[in-house]
XYZ file of C-alpha atoms in Angstrom:
658
model
C -16.179 -4.425 -26.616
C -19.241 -6.553 -26.227
C -21.962 -6.776 -29.052
C -24.646 -4.244 -28.024
C -28.275 -5.798 -26.708
C -31.233 -5.776 -29.214
C -33.671 -2.805 -28.947
C -36.541 -5.288 -27.718
C -34.090 -6.408 -25.042
C -33.114 -3.210 -23.688
C -36.785 -1.989 -23.483
C -37.373 -4.844 -21.154
C -34.413 -4.153 -19.027
C -35.892 -0.534 -18.689
C -38.995 -1.945 -18.011
C -37.504 -3.220 -14.774
C -35.849 0.004 -13.683
C -38.827 1.209 -11.551
C -39.625 -1.833 -9.514
C -35.718 -2.098 -8.326
C -35.570 1.379 -7.434
C -32.153 1.445 -8.676
C -31.547 4.887 -10.353
C -28.605 5.708 -12.586
C -25.223 5.016 -11.105
C -26.415 3.226 -8.294
C -24.681 -0.022 -6.817
C -27.454 -2.485 -5.478
C -26.301 -4.513 -2.240
C -27.552 -7.433 -3.793
C -29.186 -7.537 -7.730
C -32.528 -9.262 -7.895
C -33.633 -7.173 -10.390
C -32.673 -9.595 -13.082
C -34.635 -12.833 -12.376
C -33.035 -15.967 -14.153
C -35.659 -18.260 -15.813
C -34.920 -21.154 -13.088
C -36.169 -18.823 -10.386
C -39.848 -19.384 -11.645
C -40.131 -22.473 -13.812
C -43.603 -21.760 -14.635
C -42.196 -18.906 -16.808
C -41.027 -19.732 -20.181
C -37.921 -18.348 -21.209
C -37.547 -15.620 -23.848
C -35.308 -17.997 -25.896
C -38.608 -20.601 -26.021
C -40.508 -17.815 -27.774
C -38.395 -16.731 -30.334
C -37.217 -13.561 -28.687
C -33.993 -12.361 -27.977
C -33.523 -12.681 -24.457
C -29.837 -13.293 -23.638
C -27.705 -10.182 -23.058
C -24.321 -10.232 -24.934
C -22.350 -10.209 -21.521
C -24.036 -13.309 -20.550
C -26.733 -12.003 -18.150
C -30.499 -12.890 -18.646
C -33.289 -10.471 -18.076
C -37.168 -11.029 -16.551
C -39.574 -9.788 -18.956
C -42.278 -7.760 -17.792
C -46.076 -9.202 -18.540
C -47.114 -6.619 -21.152
C -43.738 -7.343 -23.024
C -45.379 -10.249 -25.263
C -48.196 -7.908 -26.550
C -45.892 -5.149 -27.177
C -44.325 -7.610 -29.581
C -47.446 -8.462 -31.201
C -47.644 -12.437 -29.630
C -50.811 -13.827 -28.073
C -49.748 -14.785 -24.777
C -51.644 -17.567 -22.974
C -53.381 -16.199 -19.895
C -51.448 -18.904 -17.619
C -48.143 -17.281 -18.902
C -49.323 -13.845 -17.840
C -50.241 -15.005 -14.309
C -46.676 -16.777 -13.956
C -44.936 -13.506 -15.436
C -47.141 -11.300 -13.134
C -45.828 -13.319 -10.023
C -42.438 -13.095 -11.479
C -42.906 -9.190 -11.620
C -44.219 -9.231 -8.013
C -41.196 -10.952 -6.717
C -38.899 -8.695 -8.474
C -40.706 -5.713 -6.995
C -40.466 -7.426 -3.878
C -36.864 -7.777 -4.149
C -36.510 -4.369 -5.498
C -37.911 -2.978 -2.157
C -35.517 -5.213 -0.286
C -32.739 -3.614 -2.252
C -33.857 -0.081 -1.514
C -33.809 -1.140 2.188
C -30.307 -2.339 2.228
C -29.236 0.458 0.254
C -30.804 2.772 2.817
C -29.030 0.658 5.631
C -25.536 0.191 3.954
C -25.589 3.386 2.018
C -24.049 3.717 -1.587
C -20.592 3.226 -2.060
C -18.593 6.251 -2.929
C -16.327 6.936 -5.822
C -13.243 9.010 -6.042
C -14.657 12.873 -7.165
C -11.792 12.795 -9.596
C -9.794 10.470 -11.490
C -6.822 12.563 -10.303
C -7.562 12.011 -6.774
C -7.123 8.227 -7.346
C -3.824 8.804 -9.057
C -2.403 10.966 -6.514
C -3.571 8.460 -3.797
C -1.908 5.655 -5.353
C 1.166 7.702 -6.055
C 1.485 9.140 -2.476
C 0.716 5.450 -1.250
C 3.558 4.245 -3.725
C 6.179 6.821 -3.116
C 7.215 6.752 0.681
C 10.253 7.275 2.861
C 11.683 4.113 1.485
C 12.049 5.815 -1.970
C 14.126 8.591 -0.319
C 16.753 6.497 1.794
C 16.272 2.864 0.891
C 16.555 3.137 -2.790
C 19.681 4.958 -3.214
C 21.538 2.829 -0.576
C 20.532 -0.382 -1.996
C 21.754 0.948 -5.569
C 25.122 2.324 -4.530
C 25.632 -0.909 -2.576
C 24.548 -3.292 -5.297
C 26.694 -1.845 -8.444
C 25.609 1.381 -8.820
C 24.341 1.964 -12.209
C 24.285 -1.855 -13.018
C 21.800 -2.263 -10.213
C 19.218 -0.590 -12.701
C 19.444 -3.620 -14.909
C 17.872 -5.986 -12.296
C 15.735 -3.721 -10.871
C 14.171 -3.161 -14.130
C 13.507 -6.822 -14.821
C 12.087 -7.545 -11.450
C 9.718 -4.499 -12.156
C 8.804 -5.568 -15.375
C 8.173 -9.118 -14.838
C 7.324 -8.984 -11.061
C 6.185 -5.834 -9.249
C 4.244 -4.141 -12.028
C 1.947 -7.413 -12.901
C 1.308 -7.757 -9.253
C 0.308 -3.943 -9.118
C -1.879 -4.152 -11.919
C -3.770 -7.378 -10.762
C -4.621 -5.982 -7.499
C -5.888 -2.796 -9.140
C -8.035 -4.876 -11.342
C -9.206 -7.108 -8.659
C -10.126 -4.303 -6.420
C -12.168 -2.305 -9.112
C -14.071 -5.350 -10.574
C -15.200 -6.671 -7.288
C -15.419 -3.276 -5.419
C -14.716 -4.795 -2.202
C -11.711 -4.689 0.775
C -9.340 -7.037 1.360
C -11.406 -9.367 3.367
C -14.824 -9.465 1.577
C -13.384 -9.571 -1.846
C -12.547 -13.344 -1.157
C -16.073 -14.474 -0.943
C -16.127 -13.500 -4.892
C -12.729 -15.114 -5.679
C -12.087 -17.936 -3.533
C -13.441 -18.084 -0.175
C -10.838 -20.670 1.709
C -8.366 -17.902 1.090
C -10.282 -15.293 3.194
C -7.682 -15.670 5.932
C -5.394 -13.495 3.742
C -7.597 -10.309 4.402
C -7.394 -10.612 7.908
C -3.739 -11.031 7.814
C -3.404 -7.986 5.819
C -5.105 -6.212 8.261
C -3.206 -7.327 11.524
C 0.091 -6.457 9.166
C -0.904 -3.057 8.444
C -1.956 -2.608 12.311
C 1.884 -3.593 13.051
C 3.323 -1.196 10.415
C 0.963 1.788 11.835
C 2.571 0.985 14.958
C 6.207 1.785 14.118
C 6.053 3.563 10.589
C 4.070 6.825 12.295
C 6.945 6.887 14.908
C 9.426 7.843 12.082
C 7.425 10.647 11.093
C 7.308 11.709 14.881
C 10.905 12.032 14.739
C 10.449 14.039 11.570
C 8.157 16.266 12.985
C 10.584 16.862 16.225
C 13.221 17.806 13.675
C 10.883 20.087 12.169
C 10.055 21.896 15.189
C 13.656 22.091 16.180
C 14.367 23.926 12.954
C 12.483 26.988 13.573
C 15.884 28.735 15.122
C 18.375 30.824 13.946
C 21.057 28.241 14.271
C 19.979 24.726 14.072
C 20.714 22.869 17.045
C 22.630 19.965 15.251
C 25.523 22.371 14.367
C 27.307 22.726 17.624
C 28.939 20.625 20.197
C 27.994 22.856 22.948
C 24.782 21.403 24.058
C 23.859 19.532 27.098
C 23.633 16.459 24.989
C 26.939 16.204 23.194
C 29.691 14.267 24.383
C 33.864 14.680 24.411
C 33.836 12.574 21.203
C 31.645 15.406 19.392
C 33.415 17.040 16.400
C 32.442 20.039 14.303
C 34.902 19.920 11.475
C 32.699 22.479 9.530
C 33.253 25.128 11.738
C 37.050 24.241 12.382
C 38.943 23.010 9.372
C 41.887 21.976 11.517
C 40.211 19.643 13.433
C 41.026 15.822 12.398
C 38.280 13.445 11.796
C 38.947 10.030 13.842
C 37.359 6.545 14.443
C 36.022 7.958 17.590
C 34.472 10.957 16.259
C 30.619 11.579 16.260
C 29.279 14.668 14.469
C 26.987 17.132 16.303
C 24.003 15.759 14.105
C 24.673 12.119 15.174
C 24.745 13.167 18.826
C 21.339 15.034 18.114
C 19.788 12.403 16.686
C 20.869 9.289 19.200
C 21.182 11.189 22.444
C 18.489 14.121 22.262
C 15.790 12.902 19.816
C 15.807 8.944 20.787
C 17.660 9.360 23.824
C 18.858 5.754 22.919
C 21.688 5.798 25.641
C 19.065 5.492 28.354
C 18.002 2.140 27.323
C 20.002 -0.973 27.506
C 18.580 -2.900 24.899
C 15.120 -4.710 23.973
C 15.199 -6.240 27.335
C 14.989 -2.839 28.970
C 13.551 -0.021 26.659
C 13.332 2.757 29.448
C 10.815 5.304 29.847
C 8.727 7.101 27.165
C 9.832 10.137 25.553
C 7.120 12.655 26.217
C 8.333 14.988 23.540
C 7.752 12.335 20.807
C 4.553 11.006 22.283
C 3.021 14.713 21.366
C 4.562 14.613 18.043
C 3.065 11.197 17.371
C -0.322 12.226 18.785
C -0.277 15.476 16.454
C 0.612 13.066 13.352
C -2.397 10.565 14.361
C -4.586 13.689 14.713
C -3.835 14.989 10.918
C -4.562 11.555 9.896
C -7.981 11.079 11.745
C -9.025 14.376 10.228
C -7.787 13.691 6.827
C -9.340 10.211 6.373
C -12.338 9.898 8.721
C -14.717 10.966 5.838
C -13.780 8.353 3.293
C -11.738 9.013 0.041
C -13.836 12.235 -1.050
C -11.724 13.938 1.846
C -8.530 12.007 1.696
C -8.538 12.491 -2.140
C -8.595 16.369 -1.694
C -5.883 16.024 0.824
C -3.381 14.218 -1.328
C -3.482 17.130 -3.532
C -1.169 18.507 -1.275
C 0.741 15.684 0.252
C 1.471 13.816 -3.008
C 2.404 16.971 -4.734
C 4.507 18.844 -2.299
C 7.559 16.305 -1.991
C 8.119 16.545 -5.828
C 8.458 20.473 -5.470
C 10.896 20.056 -2.367
C 12.812 17.485 -4.121
C 13.312 19.427 -7.230
C 14.547 22.495 -4.902
C 17.261 20.063 -3.066
C 18.282 18.463 -6.196
C 19.020 21.856 -7.888
C 20.601 22.854 -4.391
C 22.777 19.669 -4.250
C 24.094 19.894 -7.699
C 25.695 23.388 -6.814
C 27.606 22.136 -3.869
C 31.403 21.491 -3.838
C 32.035 17.737 -4.372
C 28.539 17.121 -5.784
C 29.816 15.418 -8.712
C 31.898 12.764 -6.537
C 28.388 11.509 -4.858
C 27.001 11.101 -8.570
C 29.868 9.270 -9.609
C 29.637 7.204 -6.565
C 25.928 6.410 -7.312
C 25.848 5.419 -10.737
C 29.189 3.811 -11.435
C 28.496 0.594 -12.742
C 30.319 -2.599 -11.204
C 28.980 -5.250 -13.596
C 30.502 -7.979 -11.452
C 28.066 -7.312 -9.025
C 25.476 -8.963 -11.451
C 26.860 -12.276 -10.977
C 25.631 -11.949 -7.257
C 22.643 -13.404 -5.973
C 22.173 -10.848 -3.544
C 21.726 -8.144 -5.830
C 19.110 -9.831 -7.628
C 17.319 -10.142 -4.473
C 17.582 -6.823 -3.289
C 16.438 -5.570 -6.586
C 13.255 -7.707 -6.237
C 12.339 -6.622 -2.558
C 12.960 -3.115 -3.347
C 10.582 -3.260 -6.304
C 7.869 -4.858 -4.190
C 8.169 -3.049 -1.187
C 8.137 0.003 -3.171
C 4.942 -0.448 -5.125
C 3.437 -2.084 -2.461
C 1.157 -4.999 -3.540
C -0.381 -7.265 -0.897
C -1.135 -4.457 1.907
C -4.755 -4.125 0.881
C -4.529 -0.486 -0.098
C -4.698 -0.923 -3.963
C -7.726 -3.320 -3.380
C -9.107 -0.454 -1.196
C -8.369 2.379 -3.343
C -9.525 0.747 -6.791
C -12.556 -0.569 -5.372
C -13.693 3.204 -5.411
C -13.028 3.793 -9.153
C -15.880 3.778 -11.704
C -16.324 0.374 -13.123
C -14.750 1.194 -16.538
C -11.747 3.177 -15.309
C -8.843 2.231 -17.149
C -6.666 0.706 -14.395
C -4.174 -0.891 -16.769
C -3.002 2.781 -17.693
C -3.038 3.732 -13.915
C -0.970 0.676 -13.036
C 1.811 1.749 -15.919
C 1.614 5.519 -14.956
C 1.794 5.112 -11.116
C 4.416 2.392 -11.388
C 6.473 4.359 -13.759
C 6.303 7.607 -11.542
C 7.256 5.584 -8.260
C 10.270 3.937 -10.028
C 11.257 7.540 -11.430
C 11.016 9.199 -8.314
C 13.261 6.532 -6.370
C 16.119 7.008 -9.192
C 15.747 10.956 -8.849
C 15.968 10.785 -5.383
C 19.200 9.254 -5.490
C 20.700 12.219 -6.993
C 19.070 14.112 -4.155
C 21.104 12.316 -1.680
C 24.268 11.804 -3.358
C 24.850 15.079 -4.122
C 24.765 15.877 -0.932
C 27.223 12.924 0.432
C 29.643 13.865 -2.027
C 29.715 17.277 -0.614
C 30.205 15.742 2.858
C 32.792 13.621 1.662
C 34.738 16.626 0.197
C 34.112 18.481 3.232
C 35.580 15.699 5.676
C 38.147 14.819 2.929
C 37.030 11.139 2.864
C 35.881 8.868 0.408
C 31.988 8.805 -0.338
C 32.033 5.190 0.843
C 33.073 6.398 4.060
C 30.152 9.156 4.415
C 27.398 7.148 3.037
C 27.898 4.066 5.616
C 24.705 5.207 7.152
C 21.559 3.223 5.985
C 17.830 3.642 6.966
C 16.637 6.561 8.810
C 20.009 7.435 9.935
C 20.994 8.409 6.291
C 18.100 11.029 6.889
C 18.365 12.351 10.091
C 21.960 12.425 10.672
C 23.997 12.618 7.139
C 21.322 14.725 5.177
C 20.529 16.803 8.154
C 24.181 17.526 8.999
C 24.731 18.539 5.365
C 21.855 20.924 5.386
C 23.013 22.379 8.663
C 26.224 23.515 6.906
C 24.337 25.082 3.608
C 23.806 28.769 3.386
C 20.138 29.366 4.420
C 20.085 26.135 6.173
C 16.975 26.768 8.375
C 15.054 27.214 5.430
C 16.317 23.810 3.702
C 15.701 22.054 6.721
C 12.047 23.147 7.353
C 11.176 21.888 3.821
C 13.328 18.743 4.000
C 11.455 17.536 7.117
C 8.187 18.740 5.880
C 8.798 16.587 2.631
C 9.604 13.824 4.932
C 6.361 14.192 7.058
C 4.143 14.530 3.504
C 5.748 11.287 2.214
C 5.013 9.191 5.353
C 1.362 10.819 5.555
C 0.418 9.417 2.217
C 1.505 6.134 3.032
C -0.463 6.151 6.325
C -3.486 7.363 4.836
C -3.514 4.482 2.213
C -2.692 1.791 4.894
C -5.098 2.726 7.191
C -7.581 2.922 4.568
C -6.972 -0.491 3.348
C -8.161 -1.945 6.891
C -11.109 0.697 7.209
C -12.362 -0.421 3.680
C -11.733 -4.071 4.726
C -13.873 -4.046 8.037
C -16.745 -1.577 6.641
C -17.228 -3.856 3.622
C -17.070 -7.018 6.035
C -19.514 -5.553 8.393
C -21.474 -2.774 6.582
C -24.547 -3.163 8.906
C -22.238 -2.706 12.203
C -19.783 0.378 10.756
C -21.478 1.336 7.409
C -22.876 4.616 9.312
C -20.344 4.520 11.883
C -17.238 5.272 9.918
C -15.940 8.269 11.986
C -16.005 6.057 14.973
C -14.504 3.287 13.896
C -11.787 5.260 12.487
C -11.456 6.877 15.707
C -11.270 3.519 17.586
C -8.534 2.233 15.284
C -6.317 5.221 15.642
C -6.474 5.089 19.024
C -5.419 1.190 18.748
C -2.790 1.919 16.559
C -1.266 5.102 18.988
C -1.541 2.569 21.901
C 0.354 0.088 19.810
C 3.021 2.502 19.056
C 4.024 3.311 22.726
C 6.870 0.880 22.632
C 8.641 2.759 19.902
C 8.250 5.673 21.863
C 10.537 4.689 24.541
C 13.920 5.403 24.819
C 14.923 2.309 22.790
C 11.974 2.495 20.661
C 14.351 2.755 17.794
C 15.323 -0.729 18.442
C 11.685 -1.800 18.401
C 11.075 0.076 14.887
C 14.359 -1.874 13.467
C 12.847 -5.311 15.069
C 9.444 -4.534 13.431
C 10.579 -3.342 9.842
C 13.089 -6.399 9.290
C 11.263 -9.237 11.017
C 7.680 -8.786 12.079
C 6.120 -7.436 8.554
C 8.544 -8.404 5.495
C 8.327 -11.966 5.615
C 4.356 -12.078 6.386
C 3.417 -9.821 3.511
C 5.673 -11.856 1.195
C 4.092 -14.887 2.005
C 0.371 -13.371 1.964
C 1.034 -11.860 -1.383
C 2.363 -15.118 -2.745
C -0.676 -17.170 -1.705
C -2.866 -14.191 -3.155
C -1.166 -14.297 -6.433
C -1.868 -18.438 -6.331
C -5.201 -18.392 -5.550
C -6.220 -15.582 -8.303
C -4.172 -17.204 -10.999
C -4.861 -21.014 -10.276
C -7.635 -21.191 -8.310
C -9.948 -18.242 -9.410
C -8.352 -18.977 -12.849
C -6.259 -16.560 -14.877
C -8.835 -16.858 -17.835
C -12.125 -15.722 -15.334
C -9.781 -13.212 -14.259
C -8.864 -12.008 -17.688
C -12.617 -12.252 -18.634
C -13.252 -9.692 -15.718
C -10.775 -7.268 -16.925
C -12.065 -7.345 -20.573
C -15.474 -6.715 -18.764
C -13.995 -3.676 -17.252
C -12.066 -2.180 -20.239
C -13.207 -3.879 -23.230
C -9.892 -5.532 -24.007
C -8.298 -8.934 -22.575
C -4.760 -8.884 -21.327
C -2.151 -10.551 -23.476
C -0.046 -13.482 -23.192
C 2.571 -11.375 -21.446
C 0.485 -10.707 -18.259
C -1.194 -14.049 -18.392
C 2.127 -15.770 -17.928
C 3.402 -13.290 -15.412
C 0.374 -13.990 -13.344
C 0.572 -17.779 -13.666
C 4.148 -18.334 -13.229
C 6.584 -15.619 -13.237
C 4.838 -13.248 -10.364
C 4.651 -16.104 -7.851
C 8.257 -17.405 -8.771
C 9.460 -13.769 -8.163
C 7.820 -13.856 -4.660
C 8.826 -17.271 -3.867
C 12.683 -16.262 -4.941
C 12.548 -13.245 -1.972
C 10.757 -15.696 0.620
C 13.500 -18.417 0.029
C 16.313 -15.787 0.021
C 15.142 -14.431 2.836
C 14.543 -17.325 5.064
C 17.878 -19.005 3.764
C 19.805 -15.594 5.107
C 18.019 -13.639 7.499
C 19.282 -10.058 7.936
C 21.707 -9.922 10.938
C 19.959 -7.057 13.447
C 22.424 -4.249 14.320
C 21.333 -0.716 15.328
C 24.396 1.648 16.159
C 26.587 -0.127 18.748
C 23.754 -2.684 19.679
C 23.627 -6.114 18.576
C 20.365 -7.860 18.875
C 20.421 -11.037 21.006
C 19.113 -14.036 19.361
C 15.951 -14.259 21.025
C 14.670 -11.050 19.541
C 14.722 -12.578 16.062
C 12.423 -15.071 17.349
C 10.268 -12.384 18.719
C 10.207 -11.126 15.343
C 9.431 -14.102 13.738
C 6.651 -15.225 16.186
C 5.238 -11.314 15.663
C 5.283 -12.345 11.672
C 3.508 -15.506 12.194
C 0.739 -14.091 14.415
C -0.482 -12.349 11.350
C 0.105 -15.088 8.688
C -1.343 -17.630 11.039
C -4.644 -16.354 10.030
C -4.697 -18.076 6.770
C -4.393 -21.612 7.709
C -6.500 -21.115 10.658
C -9.245 -19.836 8.544
C -8.782 -22.772 6.153
C -9.405 -25.026 8.981
C -12.505 -22.983 10.423
C -13.660 -23.011 6.756
C -13.582 -26.726 5.810
C -14.956 -27.657 9.270
C -18.117 -25.443 9.422
C -18.637 -26.665 5.391
C -21.344 -29.193 5.509
C -20.874 -32.352 3.313
C -17.926 -34.791 2.611
C -14.340 -33.709 2.544
C -14.406 -33.651 -1.391
C -17.594 -31.440 -1.152
C -16.331 -29.011 1.477
C -13.259 -28.419 -0.536
C -15.119 -27.746 -3.741
C -17.397 -25.397 -2.087
C -14.641 -23.350 -0.128
C -12.698 -22.871 -3.629
C -15.955 -21.749 -5.185
C -16.786 -18.093 -5.247
C -19.916 -18.109 -2.947
C -21.429 -14.831 -4.182
C -21.772 -12.924 -7.514
C -20.165 -9.563 -8.369
C -22.464 -6.686 -9.442
C -21.699 -5.752 -12.775
C -23.049 -2.169 -14.104
C -24.834 -2.390 -17.516
C -26.563 0.655 -18.579
C -28.848 1.935 -15.569
C -28.663 -1.269 -13.732
C -26.149 -3.549 -11.863
C -26.149 -6.830 -12.865
C -24.758 -10.108 -10.723
C -21.882 -11.952 -12.841
C -23.350 -15.572 -13.491
């Protein structure tokens, strides 16, 4: 910890508390309480007088006029007059500070530390942990995949996660305003993050609308995806659970598959991305209900959303435990577990396995979406974000691993019932793994209605946490950037933003909406986020400076990050991100959904949508250099130099970092 200030220095700082009007725990909009000596050259510094005026952490204090007499010194009248002028200036600035606080309002903080932890865990643990990790794990060598996954987490994902938490907590700003305190020329990163968050909100919540449709359909004695006697079924529908003599052929489709494709999505009524068909009014109502829940959960800020996550972040773990116990008791469950964990060591020699491990840990922990910056900005200044980063990262990774057992015990049961290999049953990927394969298995369990209800409730709560977080990242960024416009109109801004997100999601509610969701997920957001976080890590480690960043961390936590973290931030993490970006660009994923092969022009559209967000970064750089006065060299130097200080709590007041 830093050395404590001398007693007389503490007394001097306390004398400034009244004029500034900053009460204990307040965050002044601009700290002018501590006036630097150069602000009034007529006042000699306390160092010249022999008094200890330099505070241990590098900040200087303005002494009251009577301080010299209290110290037993004979102070000249001219000095006293100049000091009085300084005090008047300080008082005037204090009034301005109070006015700004009245206009903008004090920055709220989490009611409890647990609210923050649950919010971060709820954000990191999402639908992808349930469907993406198990599929990628068995596809890339089973238990052997855990080796590259752990390595990528330790040297790539967790350092980036820790970096964002520390940045947000120290500077206490959203993803736009924070760049004024780090490296102003990279402010376009914040705008790019907001656009990416809008794209994600436009398709991610549609998946929750599908889950809600399933949930409503589950309140029946017999689940509707258990029989082939419904209006949406075709002649290929084969219910092998009800009749063991029925043979499963290559053209066979299960009742669950037809319920999902032909009844929920109604994708057979769309020709492709060039003809999406009409809008499903059922899914529209479901999405409207989802966004209504979201609005009333986040409209008041983290103090309300921090209470909601006590349910939405913990409920999935209760359900996962119940489903794990149920799955382990099913016949054939051991086959699924064996297939999930059986190591294939040869896979470790394939580059694709390491790329998948890096991408999985990155998108699972979720740095670069502005959420961690926003959440951490509402922390107390001296909160141990280092411990938080390790705990939440470990919980996230363990949740992914346990989810694999929940999924594969059921897949083993499916393989046993179909008399097929687990690999044939586990060919469904993405949402299809949940809405077809897992839904079918649940439908044929005892007490199927109960398990269907809790399973789809779990999916909805998993998605809600991530939506709360993603939207809060944008809301915090905009409110911090435009406090005088939206500072007292948060509810109105949140409502407007959610309405815009709902309108943007209309294309995903069409009969071909699943095609749009797949396009957005694979092309419109992934590459852009990777590029944005790569620039973010470079700007913090190389422009802002890893030494300065570590000094900031020491200011908060009392200890400086070790060499391991420094090396990761400076070199390993940027290389980690560059590795994923280059791998994606060299071999972009082939887009295919069900029987529809995406035409080439759709990939171009996907790249254009992704570029539309990332273009904010170079566009703002050009704007910044064009509007900054001076020569080119002076413009560059001004653009990479922090333009405003960060307020640092020190006792009863908040001081600006010098």
